[in-house]
PDB file of C-alpha atoms in Angstrom:
ATOM      1  CA  MET P   1      21.160  79.593  78.841  1.00 77.00           C
ATOM      2  CA  LEU P   2      19.849  76.076  78.286  1.00 83.00           C
ATOM      3  CA  SER P   3      16.857  74.654  80.083  1.00 93.00           C
ATOM      4  CA  ARG P   4      17.425  71.930  82.654  1.00 92.00           C
ATOM      5  CA  GLU P   5      16.030  69.293  80.259  1.00 92.00           C
ATOM      6  CA  ALA P   6      18.314  70.416  77.459  1.00 91.00           C
ATOM      7  CA  ARG P   7      21.317  70.388  79.772  1.00 92.00           C
ATOM      8  CA  GLN P   8      20.448  66.879  80.991  1.00 93.00           C
ATOM      9  CA  PHE P   9      20.000  65.719  77.414  1.00 94.00           C
ATOM     10  CA  ASN P  10      23.406  67.108  76.470  1.00 94.00           C
ATOM     11  CA  GLU P  11      24.984  65.405  79.487  1.00 93.00           C
ATOM     12  CA  ARG P  12      23.425  62.057  78.529  1.00 94.00           C
ATOM     13  CA  GLN P  13      24.662  62.460  74.975  1.00 93.00           C
ATOM     14  CA  GLN P  14      28.167  63.265  76.222  1.00 92.00           C
ATOM     15  CA  ARG P  15      28.178  60.182  78.501  1.00 90.00           C
ATOM     16  CA  SER P  16      27.045  58.055  75.576  1.00 87.00           C
ATOM     17  CA  VAL P  17      29.846  59.388  73.375  1.00 86.00           C
ATOM     18  CA  GLU P  18      32.386  58.806  76.141  1.00 85.00           C
ATOM     19  CA  TYR P  19      31.126  55.262  76.669  1.00 79.00           C
ATOM     20  CA  TYR P  20      31.448  54.317  73.011  1.00 77.00           C
ATOM     21  CA  ASP P  21      34.853  55.953  72.837  1.00 77.00           C
ATOM     22  CA  THR P  22      36.107  53.885  75.793  1.00 79.00           C
ATOM     23  CA  ALA P  23      34.256  50.842  77.136  1.00 74.00           C
ATOM     24  CA  GLY P  24      32.089  50.499  74.049  1.00 73.00           C
ATOM     25  CA  ARG P  25      35.159  50.252  71.850  1.00 78.00           C
ATOM     26  CA  GLY P  26      36.479  47.446  74.032  1.00 80.00           C
ATOM     27  CA  LEU P  27      33.173  45.640  73.822  1.00 83.00           C
ATOM     28  CA  GLY P  28      33.215  46.035  70.055  1.00 82.00           C
ATOM     29  CA  ARG P  29      36.614  44.379  69.929  1.00 86.00           C
ATOM     30  CA  ILE P  30      35.350  41.528  72.079  1.00 89.00           C
ATOM     31  CA  GLU P  31      32.370  41.144  69.771  1.00 90.00           C
ATOM     32  CA  ASP P  32      34.704  40.991  66.749  1.00 92.00           C
ATOM     33  CA  GLU P  33      36.794  38.293  68.439  1.00 95.00           C
ATOM     34  CA  LEU P  34      33.673  36.285  69.272  1.00 96.00           C
ATOM     35  CA  LYS P  35      32.540  36.496  65.651  1.00 97.00           C
ATOM     36  CA  THR P  36      35.942  35.241  64.518  1.00 97.00           C
ATOM     37  CA  LEU P  37      35.805  32.368  66.996  1.00 97.00           C
ATOM     38  CA  ASN P  38      32.298  31.519  65.833  1.00 97.00           C
ATOM     39  CA  ARG P  39      33.383  31.344  62.183  1.00 97.00           C
ATOM     40  CA  THR P  40      36.379  29.200  63.135  1.00 97.00           C
ATOM     41  CA  LEU P  41      34.187  26.886  65.172  1.00 97.00           C
ATOM     42  CA  ASP P  42      31.732  26.580  62.271  1.00 97.00           C
ATOM     43  CA  ARG P  43      34.559  25.574  59.923  1.00 97.00           C
ATOM     44  CA  HIS P  44      35.901  22.992  62.357  1.00 98.00           C
ATOM     45  CA  LEU P  45      32.457  21.523  62.959  1.00 97.00           C
ATOM     46  CA  ALA P  46      31.881  21.261  59.214  1.00 97.00           C
ATOM     47  CA  MET P  47      35.200  19.417  58.854  1.00 98.00           C
ATOM     48  CA  LEU P  48      34.257  17.045  61.683  1.00 98.00           C
ATOM     49  CA  VAL P  49      30.858  16.323  60.152  1.00 97.00           C
ATOM     50  CA  ALA P  50      32.483  15.609  56.783  1.00 97.00           C
ATOM     51  CA  ALA P  51      35.020  13.287  58.426  1.00 97.00           C
ATOM     52  CA  VAL P  52      32.311  11.396  60.303  1.00 97.00           C
ATOM     53  CA  GLU P  53      30.252  11.046  57.125  1.00 97.00           C
ATOM     54  CA  LYS P  54      33.313   9.669  55.309  1.00 97.00           C
ATOM     55  CA  LEU P  55      33.950   7.195  58.131  1.00 96.00           C
ATOM     56  CA  VAL P  56      30.330   6.059  57.956  1.00 96.00           C
ATOM     57  CA  GLN P  57      30.704   5.468  54.198  1.00 95.00           C
ATOM     58  CA  ILE P  58      33.961   3.538  54.677  1.00 94.00           C
ATOM     59  CA  THR P  59      32.423   1.456  57.462  1.00 93.00           C
ATOM     60  CA  ALA P  60      29.362   0.707  55.336  1.00 92.00           C
ATOM     61  CA  GLN P  61      31.542  -0.353  52.384  1.00 91.00           C
ATOM     62  CA  THR P  62      33.766  -2.495  54.587  1.00 89.00           C
ATOM     63  CA  THR P  63      30.766  -4.159  56.232  1.00 87.00           C
ATOM     64  CA  THR P  64      29.119  -4.821  52.867  1.00 84.00           C
ATOM     65  CA  LYS P  65      32.304  -6.348  51.399  1.00 77.00           C
ATOM     66  CA  GLY P  66      32.792  -8.564  54.447  1.00 65.00           C
ATOM     67  CA  LYS P  67      29.413 -10.310  54.024  1.00 61.00           C
TER      68      LYS P  67
END
């Protein structure tokens, strides 16, 4: 027969396993989706920065030619 501490430890371990098999799995999927969104956002921001830089160059060239 197990001691009370050993039994409690086993129960905590079982709850942990159950959590990661159920709610934890769902949270992992959410985390994966957030990572995907973050990468997509990074790509879009990089494209926007590049477009703004190009517009600044075009504006500078146009302004210089107009003088």
